[in-house]
């Protein structure tokens, strides 16, 4: 019989944009097939823009430029085969590219109060829905805003825009073929808002008033250029313009005020679009004249045999006007009468008082002067002698720590050398921690005391100490201990503080850091030593020891870093403590080498492969062997924990294609797989049967095919095998042909067909969703034909 024609490749549905080319193609098993194309059930002989092409086994329908007319369902028929697919012509909304660039790159600018109209023409298959959005909310029609749409454009109209309309807008055009979104920006410019208040009164006196404000919260879309300041006297209706300030200055001082008169002030912001509304102040009253308050007592700066230099600070209360100067007075200690030092107020706040009597003690006081007059005088200064200054004492001698315990240190020293005018009146002792630069006073002692004890220290605390002599000429130069003085701590034997966080075995992936931190204790602080395999650490290892812990760090582990690491503590008394741990550097294995397949024993396959390169450094490496029975089937594990490079698979079924995969594994994971390139198959030998026909007298032995047991429908899980069977009778023995959706399966390697004495089976290997559909078995002989159909459904693993 002549072999039937079947499809090697069916038509596939395509989706194409309007104006783009489109193509349908299928492949048949015979070169001499003359095909016929149909669209929506009608035979195609010619069509605008459509070309029919045949190259060998491939038949094509080519559309150079797809239009709406080309959308539809197409069918190819040729010989014994037919196949169908659809062409969908997509025509999503589109806007002219030049217009689109102009709209999206440059914001639309409008002045407040004017109307705005944004119009966007578009193309595309109708119906097209157009929506305008602002701040993710769709705009609708109201008293100011209107959205219009025709078949070719959409328009947003705002009758009288204001600053609320500024922002980002989005136009969304949508039809059955897609969505187009366009982002627009609208800027509305206006005069600024009033300056931000309230107006603050920064200064108020009898002569001037200073006000301050903040820039407006909204500048109207144009920068503020200046501010206008006006004033109104309480009780009057007219406003007087005082002046203006640049945009960088938000304060104004006016001297056009009268004492105890009340005013209102207002400020307006100005930009290129106009002048804002005004920000008005509360009622502001100018101050009356008032004299200043009393300063603090003057301080003595220096003395000589006939002069004393003093200084002072301005009073907290300056009165209602500026201070013009100061009146300075003097008196002898014990006297009642104050005498002026100068005839006019002193403008500076420092004065050298001359013409004093040597050896006499004087007191001084000052009073501030403003436009209202002289204020209250200060309290008297400390009394000071008019004499040449005495020398300060020299440095103390033999300063040292004489003793210490766990919470204190005892200091001793000797008096400095005594010379004329530098008698010692006492001592001052100060301290500071090692981590600070600030000195703290501990003691002030009499001249007879030359020792002290600093208490309240923590064990092992370190600090600096210094002492200086005090005299009439001031403090002498301090003397500091040459080294840090530490309080002695109790002796603690060195001990490593090992807990559950410190592991005795570490498995580290190559390239990752090794970081091991071990706490310890000991006093005095022990010496820490690290070793690897009994030798000093490699150069790339970093050890840091501080605050009672030591850390080992290798930033990128290498295979050579595997080994035994030891940390050792030791003190001056020879006491030792050690801790060791193992480090193993590993990595995900390299993939195995090439796979070889051999049939050493009938109906078996022996899989051998070249070892992974990781075997040389990883003693825990093993292999897993997997197989599948088609190129699209699922992989199944055949053998695991294989520590050699060989595996034999015994359950080989003749006639099936087998694919094998080998993966190398260790504790960190699995390598990339190594797969066979060609499938493995043991060809099934066709059994020869001799059937002796029974002779029937007077009866015609020829019988048309008939199904004794028909096909039945199946439902299977993705990845599993499906066996479909039926029983056929007839004489001569019928020829059996299997089809799926009218496609001949005789030469498809993904299906396995058998016929044993009329029991016909079809095995679907590793079923997937593509295997779902209608299956038909055809039985034919010279007397007739018979058919049986069933449906195969595929469901997911879940």
Coordinates of C-alpha atoms in Angstrom, one line a residue, residues 240-731:
X240 CA 2.3 104.4 54.1
X241 CA 4.9 102.7 51.9
X242 CA 8.0 102.2 54.0
X243 CA 10.2 100.5 51.3
X244 CA 11.0 97.2 49.8
X245 CA 13.5 94.4 50.3
X246 CA 15.1 91.9 47.8
X247 CA 13.7 88.3 47.7
X248 CA 16.7 87.1 49.8
X249 CA 15.8 89.5 52.7
X250 CA 12.7 88.7 54.8
X251 CA 13.2 91.4 57.5
X252 CA 12.8 95.2 57.5
X253 CA 13.8 98.0 60.0
X254 CA 12.0 101.3 60.1
X255 CA 13.2 104.3 62.2
X256 CA 10.1 106.4 61.3
X257 CA 8.4 105.7 64.7
X258 CA 7.3 107.8 67.6
X259 CA 7.6 106.8 71.2
X260 CA 4.7 104.8 72.6
X261 CA 2.8 105.1 69.3
X262 CA 1.0 102.0 67.9
X263 CA 1.2 100.8 64.3
X264 CA 0.1 98.0 61.9
X265 CA 2.5 96.6 59.3
X266 CA 1.8 94.6 56.2
X267 CA 4.0 92.8 53.6
X268 CA 3.3 91.8 50.0
X269 CA 5.3 89.5 47.7
X270 CA 6.0 90.5 44.1
X271 CA 6.8 88.2 41.1
X272 CA 6.6 88.7 37.3
X273 CA 2.9 88.0 37.4
X274 CA 1.9 90.6 40.0
X275 CA 1.6 91.5 43.6
X276 CA 0.3 89.1 46.3
X277 CA -2.3 89.8 48.9
X278 CA -1.0 91.3 52.1
X279 CA 0.2 89.6 55.3
X280 CA -0.8 92.0 58.2
X281 CA 0.7 92.2 61.7
X282 CA -1.0 92.6 65.0
X283 CA -0.9 96.0 66.6
X284 CA 2.8 97.0 67.4
X285 CA 3.6 99.7 70.0
X286 CA 6.8 101.6 69.9
X287 CA 8.7 101.6 73.2
X288 CA 9.2 104.6 75.5
X289 CA 12.5 105.8 76.8
X290 CA 13.9 103.6 79.6
X291 CA 17.4 103.5 81.3
X292 CA 19.4 100.3 81.1
X293 CA 19.8 97.7 83.9
X294 CA 22.9 97.1 86.1
X295 CA 25.9 95.2 84.6
X296 CA 27.6 92.3 86.4
X297 CA 30.5 93.3 88.7
X298 CA 33.7 94.2 86.8
X299 CA 36.6 91.7 86.8
X300 CA 40.3 92.4 87.6
X301 CA 42.5 91.7 84.5
X302 CA 45.9 92.9 85.7
X303 CA 47.7 95.1 88.3
X304 CA 50.8 97.2 88.5
X305 CA 52.3 99.6 91.1
X306 CA 50.0 102.5 90.0
X307 CA 47.4 101.0 87.6
X308 CA 44.6 98.3 87.6
X309 CA 43.0 97.0 84.4
X310 CA 39.3 96.0 84.6
X311 CA 36.7 94.6 82.2
X312 CA 32.9 94.1 82.2
X313 CA 30.0 92.9 80.2
X314 CA 26.9 94.7 78.9
X315 CA 23.8 94.5 81.1
X316 CA 21.0 92.0 80.2
X317 CA 18.5 94.9 80.1
X318 CA 19.6 97.6 77.7
X319 CA 16.5 99.8 78.1
X320 CA 14.6 101.2 75.2
X321 CA 17.6 102.4 73.1
X322 CA 21.2 101.5 72.4
X323 CA 23.8 101.8 75.1
X324 CA 26.0 104.8 74.5
X325 CA 28.8 104.0 77.0
X326 CA 29.6 103.3 80.6
X327 CA 30.3 105.4 83.8
X328 CA 33.3 103.8 85.7
X329 CA 33.8 104.6 89.5
X330 CA 36.4 103.6 92.1
X331 CA 36.9 103.6 95.9
X332 CA 39.4 102.5 98.4
X333 CA 38.4 99.3 100.2
X334 CA 36.4 100.2 103.3
X335 CA 35.5 103.7 102.0
X336 CA 31.9 104.8 101.4
X337 CA 32.3 107.4 98.7
X338 CA 32.6 106.4 95.0
X339 CA 34.7 108.6 92.7
X340 CA 34.5 108.9 88.9
X341 CA 37.4 107.5 87.0
X342 CA 36.7 109.5 83.7
X343 CA 34.8 112.7 82.9
X344 CA 32.8 111.1 80.0
X345 CA 31.2 107.7 79.4
X346 CA 33.6 104.9 78.3
X347 CA 32.5 103.3 75.0
X348 CA 34.7 100.2 75.4
X349 CA 34.0 97.5 78.0
X350 CA 37.6 97.5 79.3
X351 CA 39.6 100.2 81.0
X352 CA 43.1 100.7 82.5
X353 CA 42.6 102.9 85.6
X354 CA 45.7 105.1 86.2
X355 CA 47.0 107.3 89.1
X356 CA 46.5 104.8 91.9
X357 CA 48.5 104.6 95.1
X358 CA 51.0 101.7 95.4
X359 CA 50.0 99.1 97.9
X360 CA 46.4 100.4 98.3
X361 CA 43.4 98.0 97.7
X362 CA 40.7 99.4 95.4
X363 CA 37.1 98.4 94.4
X364 CA 35.4 99.3 91.1
X365 CA 31.8 99.5 89.7
X366 CA 30.2 100.5 86.3
X367 CA 26.9 101.8 85.1
X368 CA 25.5 101.7 81.5
X369 CA 24.3 104.9 79.8
X370 CA 21.6 105.2 77.0
X371 CA 19.4 108.0 75.6
X372 CA 17.2 107.8 78.6
X373 CA 20.0 108.3 81.0
X374 CA 22.4 106.4 83.3
X375 CA 21.3 103.0 84.6
X376 CA 21.8 101.3 87.9
X377 CA 25.4 100.7 88.9
X378 CA 26.9 97.2 89.2
X379 CA 27.9 95.6 92.4
X380 CA 31.5 96.3 93.4
X381 CA 34.4 94.2 92.0
X382 CA 36.7 92.1 94.1
X383 CA 39.3 94.3 95.9
X384 CA 42.7 94.4 94.2
X385 CA 46.0 95.9 95.2
X386 CA 47.8 98.4 93.1
X387 CA 51.2 96.7 93.0
X388 CA 53.4 94.8 90.6
X389 CA 52.3 91.2 90.0
X390 CA 53.9 88.4 92.0
X391 CA 55.5 85.5 90.3
X392 CA 53.6 82.2 90.1
X393 CA 55.2 79.2 91.9
X394 CA 57.4 76.8 89.9
X395 CA 56.7 73.1 89.2
X396 CA 56.4 70.6 92.1
X397 CA 59.3 68.1 92.4
X398 CA 59.5 64.3 92.5
X399 CA 55.9 63.8 91.5
X400 CA 55.1 60.0 91.5
X401 CA 52.6 57.2 92.4
X402 CA 53.8 55.9 95.7
X403 CA 51.2 53.0 96.0
X404 CA 48.1 51.6 94.4
X405 CA 45.4 48.9 94.9
X406 CA 42.5 47.7 92.8
X407 CA 40.4 50.9 93.3
X408 CA 42.8 53.8 94.1
X409 CA 46.3 55.3 93.6
X410 CA 48.3 57.4 96.1
X411 CA 50.3 60.4 94.8
X412 CA 53.3 62.2 96.5
X413 CA 55.4 65.2 95.5
X414 CA 57.8 67.8 97.0
X415 CA 57.4 71.6 97.1
X416 CA 58.8 73.7 94.2
X417 CA 61.9 75.8 94.7
X418 CA 61.1 79.0 96.7
X419 CA 62.2 82.3 95.3
X420 CA 61.3 85.9 96.1
X421 CA 57.6 86.6 95.3
X422 CA 56.5 83.0 94.5
X423 CA 55.5 81.6 97.9
X424 CA 53.2 78.5 97.6
X425 CA 49.7 79.0 99.0
X426 CA 48.4 75.5 98.1
X427 CA 48.1 72.7 95.5
X428 CA 45.6 71.7 92.9
X429 CA 45.3 68.0 91.7
X430 CA 43.6 67.1 88.4
X431 CA 42.9 63.9 86.4
X432 CA 41.7 62.8 83.0
X433 CA 41.0 59.4 81.4
X434 CA 43.2 58.0 78.6
X435 CA 40.5 58.5 76.0
X436 CA 39.7 62.1 76.9
X437 CA 41.5 65.5 76.6
X438 CA 39.5 67.2 79.4
X439 CA 41.0 67.6 82.9
X440 CA 38.8 67.3 86.0
X441 CA 39.8 68.9 89.3
X442 CA 40.1 66.3 92.1
X443 CA 41.5 68.2 95.1
X444 CA 42.6 71.7 96.3
X445 CA 45.1 71.2 99.1
X446 CA 46.9 73.5 101.6
X447 CA 50.5 74.4 101.2
X448 CA 51.4 71.8 103.9
X449 CA 49.9 68.8 102.0
X450 CA 52.2 67.1 99.5
X451 CA 50.3 63.8 99.0
X452 CA 46.7 62.7 98.2
X453 CA 44.8 59.5 97.4
X454 CA 42.6 59.2 94.3
X455 CA 39.8 56.7 95.0
X456 CA 36.8 55.2 93.2
X457 CA 38.7 53.8 90.3
X458 CA 37.7 50.6 88.3
X459 CA 40.1 47.6 88.2
X460 CA 42.5 48.0 85.3
X461 CA 41.4 51.6 84.7
X462 CA 44.1 53.9 83.3
X463 CA 44.3 57.7 83.7
X464 CA 46.6 60.7 83.6
X465 CA 47.3 62.8 86.8
X466 CA 48.8 66.2 87.3
X467 CA 49.5 68.6 90.1
X468 CA 50.3 72.4 90.2
X469 CA 51.3 74.8 93.0
X470 CA 49.1 77.8 93.7
X471 CA 50.4 81.3 94.7
X472 CA 49.4 85.0 94.9
X473 CA 50.7 85.3 91.3
X474 CA 48.3 82.6 90.1
X475 CA 48.8 78.8 89.5
X476 CA 52.1 77.4 88.5
X477 CA 53.0 75.1 85.6
X478 CA 51.4 71.7 86.1
X479 CA 53.5 68.5 86.3
X480 CA 52.1 65.4 84.7
X481 CA 53.0 61.8 85.3
X482 CA 55.3 60.6 82.6
X483 CA 53.3 57.4 82.0
X484 CA 49.7 56.3 82.4
X485 CA 49.1 55.5 86.1
X486 CA 46.9 52.4 86.3
X487 CA 45.2 51.0 89.3
X488 CA 46.5 47.5 90.0
X489 CA 43.9 44.8 89.2
X490 CA 43.6 41.3 90.8
X491 CA 45.5 38.6 89.0
X492 CA 43.2 36.4 86.8
X493 CA 44.6 33.3 85.1
X494 CA 44.2 33.3 81.3
X495 CA 41.1 31.5 80.2
X496 CA 39.3 31.1 76.8
X497 CA 35.6 31.6 77.1
X498 CA 34.4 28.9 74.8
X499 CA 30.6 28.6 74.4
X500 CA 28.1 27.2 71.8
X501 CA 28.8 30.0 69.4
X502 CA 32.4 28.8 68.9
X503 CA 32.4 25.7 66.7
X504 CA 35.1 23.0 66.6
X505 CA 34.5 22.3 62.9
X506 CA 33.8 24.9 60.1
X507 CA 32.8 24.1 56.6
X508 CA 33.4 27.2 54.5
X509 CA 32.6 27.7 50.8
X510 CA 35.6 28.8 48.7
X511 CA 35.6 32.6 48.2
X512 CA 33.6 33.3 51.4
X513 CA 35.3 34.9 54.4
X514 CA 36.5 33.0 57.5
X515 CA 35.8 34.9 60.6
X516 CA 36.2 33.3 64.1
X517 CA 35.9 35.5 67.2
X518 CA 36.8 34.0 70.6
X519 CA 36.4 35.8 73.9
X520 CA 38.9 35.4 76.8
X521 CA 39.8 36.8 80.2
X522 CA 43.0 37.3 82.1
X523 CA 44.8 39.9 84.2
X524 CA 47.3 41.2 83.4
X525 CA 46.2 40.9 79.8
X526 CA 47.5 37.7 78.3
X527 CA 49.5 37.3 75.1
X528 CA 47.4 35.8 72.2
X529 CA 49.0 33.6 69.6
X530 CA 47.4 32.0 66.5
X531 CA 48.7 29.0 64.6
X532 CA 47.7 26.9 61.6
X533 CA 48.8 23.3 61.6
X534 CA 51.3 24.2 64.3
X535 CA 52.9 26.9 62.2
X536 CA 52.5 30.7 62.0
X537 CA 49.4 31.9 60.1
X538 CA 49.7 32.6 56.4
X539 CA 50.3 36.3 55.3
X540 CA 46.7 36.9 54.2
X541 CA 45.3 36.1 57.7
X542 CA 44.4 39.1 59.9
X543 CA 44.3 38.8 63.7
X544 CA 42.8 41.6 65.9
X545 CA 42.7 41.4 69.7
X546 CA 40.9 44.0 71.8
X547 CA 38.4 44.4 74.7
X548 CA 38.7 40.8 75.9
X549 CA 38.3 39.0 72.5
X550 CA 40.5 37.9 69.6
X551 CA 39.4 37.5 66.0
X552 CA 40.8 35.6 63.0
X553 CA 39.8 36.9 59.6
X554 CA 40.6 35.5 56.1
X555 CA 38.6 37.7 53.6
X556 CA 38.4 35.1 50.8
X557 CA 38.9 31.4 51.7
X558 CA 41.0 29.2 49.4
X559 CA 41.4 25.5 49.4
X560 CA 44.9 25.8 50.9
X561 CA 43.3 27.4 54.0
X562 CA 41.9 24.1 55.1
X563 CA 43.5 22.7 58.3
X564 CA 43.7 22.9 62.1
X565 CA 43.7 26.4 63.6
X566 CA 44.9 26.9 67.2
X567 CA 44.5 30.0 69.5
X568 CA 46.8 30.1 72.5
X569 CA 46.8 32.4 75.6
X570 CA 49.8 32.9 77.8
X571 CA 50.8 35.2 80.7
X572 CA 54.0 36.3 82.4
X573 CA 53.8 33.4 84.9
X574 CA 54.0 30.8 82.2
X575 CA 50.3 29.8 82.3
X576 CA 48.9 28.6 79.0
X577 CA 45.5 27.7 77.6
X578 CA 44.7 26.6 74.0
X579 CA 41.8 25.8 71.7
X580 CA 41.9 24.2 68.3
X581 CA 39.3 23.8 65.6
X582 CA 39.1 22.4 62.1
X583 CA 38.4 24.4 58.9
X584 CA 37.4 22.6 55.7
X585 CA 37.2 24.7 52.5
X586 CA 34.8 23.3 49.9
X587 CA 32.8 24.5 46.9
X588 CA 29.9 23.3 44.7
X589 CA 31.5 20.6 42.5
X590 CA 32.5 21.0 38.9
X591 CA 30.2 19.1 36.5
X592 CA 31.2 15.5 35.4
X593 CA 32.9 14.9 32.1
X594 CA 31.5 13.3 29.0
X595 CA 29.0 10.4 29.3
X596 CA 29.4 7.0 27.5
X597 CA 26.7 4.4 27.0
X598 CA 27.3 0.7 26.4
X599 CA 25.1 -2.5 26.2
X600 CA 27.4 -5.0 27.9
X601 CA 24.5 -7.2 28.9
X602 CA 21.4 -7.6 26.6
X603 CA 18.6 -5.2 27.5
X604 CA 20.8 -3.2 29.9
X605 CA 22.8 0.0 29.5
X606 CA 26.0 0.8 31.4
X607 CA 26.5 4.6 32.0
X608 CA 30.1 5.7 32.5
X609 CA 31.5 9.2 32.7
X610 CA 34.7 11.1 33.2
X611 CA 35.1 12.2 36.9
X612 CA 34.5 15.8 38.0
X613 CA 37.6 17.9 38.4
X614 CA 36.5 18.5 42.0
X615 CA 37.3 14.9 43.0
X616 CA 40.9 15.8 43.7
X617 CA 40.1 18.1 46.6
X618 CA 36.6 16.9 47.8
X619 CA 36.7 13.5 49.5
X620 CA 32.9 13.7 50.2
X621 CA 31.9 14.1 46.5
X622 CA 29.4 11.6 45.0
X623 CA 27.2 11.3 41.9
X624 CA 23.5 11.0 41.0
X625 CA 22.3 9.4 37.8
X626 CA 19.0 10.4 36.2
X627 CA 17.1 9.4 33.1
X628 CA 14.0 10.4 31.0
X629 CA 12.4 8.7 28.1
X630 CA 11.8 11.6 25.8
X631 CA 13.2 15.1 25.2
X632 CA 10.3 16.7 27.0
X633 CA 9.8 14.3 29.8
X634 CA 10.6 14.7 33.5
X635 CA 14.0 13.5 34.9
X636 CA 13.8 10.5 37.3
X637 CA 16.6 9.5 39.7
X638 CA 18.1 6.0 38.9
X639 CA 20.9 6.0 41.4
X640 CA 22.2 8.3 44.2
X641 CA 25.3 8.3 46.5
X642 CA 27.5 6.8 43.7
X643 CA 31.1 7.1 44.7
X644 CA 32.6 5.7 41.4
X645 CA 32.1 6.7 37.8
X646 CA 29.9 3.8 36.5
X647 CA 26.2 2.8 36.8
X648 CA 24.2 0.0 35.1
X649 CA 20.5 0.5 34.3
X650 CA 18.7 -2.9 33.9
X651 CA 15.1 -2.0 33.2
X652 CA 15.5 -1.0 29.5
X653 CA 12.4 -1.5 27.4
X654 CA 13.1 -2.2 23.6
X655 CA 11.9 0.5 21.2
X656 CA 12.1 3.4 23.7
X657 CA 14.5 6.3 23.6
X658 CA 16.4 7.0 26.8
X659 CA 18.3 10.1 27.8
X660 CA 20.8 10.1 30.8
X661 CA 22.1 12.8 33.1
X662 CA 24.9 12.7 35.7
X663 CA 25.3 15.3 38.5
X664 CA 28.2 15.7 41.0
X665 CA 27.2 16.6 44.6
X666 CA 28.7 17.4 48.0
X667 CA 27.6 19.0 51.2
X668 CA 27.3 22.5 49.6
X669 CA 25.1 21.5 46.6
X670 CA 25.0 20.0 43.1
X671 CA 27.0 20.8 40.0
X672 CA 25.7 21.7 36.6
X673 CA 24.5 18.5 34.9
X674 CA 26.3 16.5 32.2
X675 CA 23.8 15.1 29.6
X676 CA 23.9 12.5 26.8
X677 CA 23.9 14.1 23.4
X678 CA 22.0 11.2 21.5
X679 CA 19.2 9.0 22.9
X680 CA 19.9 5.3 23.8
X681 CA 17.5 2.8 22.1
X682 CA 17.4 -1.0 22.0
X683 CA 15.5 -1.9 18.8
X684 CA 12.5 -4.1 19.3
X685 CA 12.7 -7.3 17.3
X686 CA 9.5 -8.0 15.4
X687 CA 8.1 -11.4 16.3
X688 CA 7.2 -13.7 13.5
X689 CA 4.0 -15.6 14.0
X690 CA 2.6 -18.3 11.8
X691 CA -1.1 -18.6 12.0
X692 CA -2.7 -21.5 10.3
X693 CA -6.0 -20.4 8.9
X694 CA -8.9 -22.6 9.7
X695 CA -10.9 -23.8 6.7
X696 CA -14.5 -23.2 6.7
X697 CA -16.6 -24.9 4.1
X698 CA -18.9 -22.7 2.0
X699 CA -18.1 -19.6 4.1
X700 CA -16.3 -16.4 3.0
X701 CA -13.4 -16.0 5.4
X702 CA -12.8 -12.2 4.6
X703 CA -14.3 -10.0 7.3
X704 CA -14.1 -6.2 7.6
X705 CA -12.3 -4.7 10.7
X706 CA -14.4 -4.3 13.9
X707 CA -13.5 -3.2 17.4
X708 CA -14.1 -5.9 20.0
X709 CA -13.0 -3.5 22.8
X710 CA -13.1 0.3 21.9
X711 CA -10.8 3.0 23.1
X712 CA -11.7 4.8 26.3
X713 CA -10.9 8.4 27.5
X714 CA -8.1 8.9 30.0
X715 CA -7.1 11.6 32.6
X716 CA -3.4 11.5 33.6
X717 CA -1.0 13.7 35.6
X718 CA 1.7 15.8 33.9
X719 CA 4.9 13.8 33.5
X720 CA 3.4 10.3 33.8
X721 CA 2.9 7.7 31.1
X722 CA -0.5 7.0 29.5
X723 CA -1.4 3.5 28.0
X724 CA -4.4 3.6 25.6
X725 CA -5.5 0.1 24.4
X726 CA -8.2 -1.5 22.3
X727 CA -9.0 -4.9 20.7
X728 CA -9.5 -5.3 16.9
X729 CA -10.9 -8.2 14.8
X730 CA -11.1 -8.8 11.1
X731 CA -9.6 -10.9 8.2

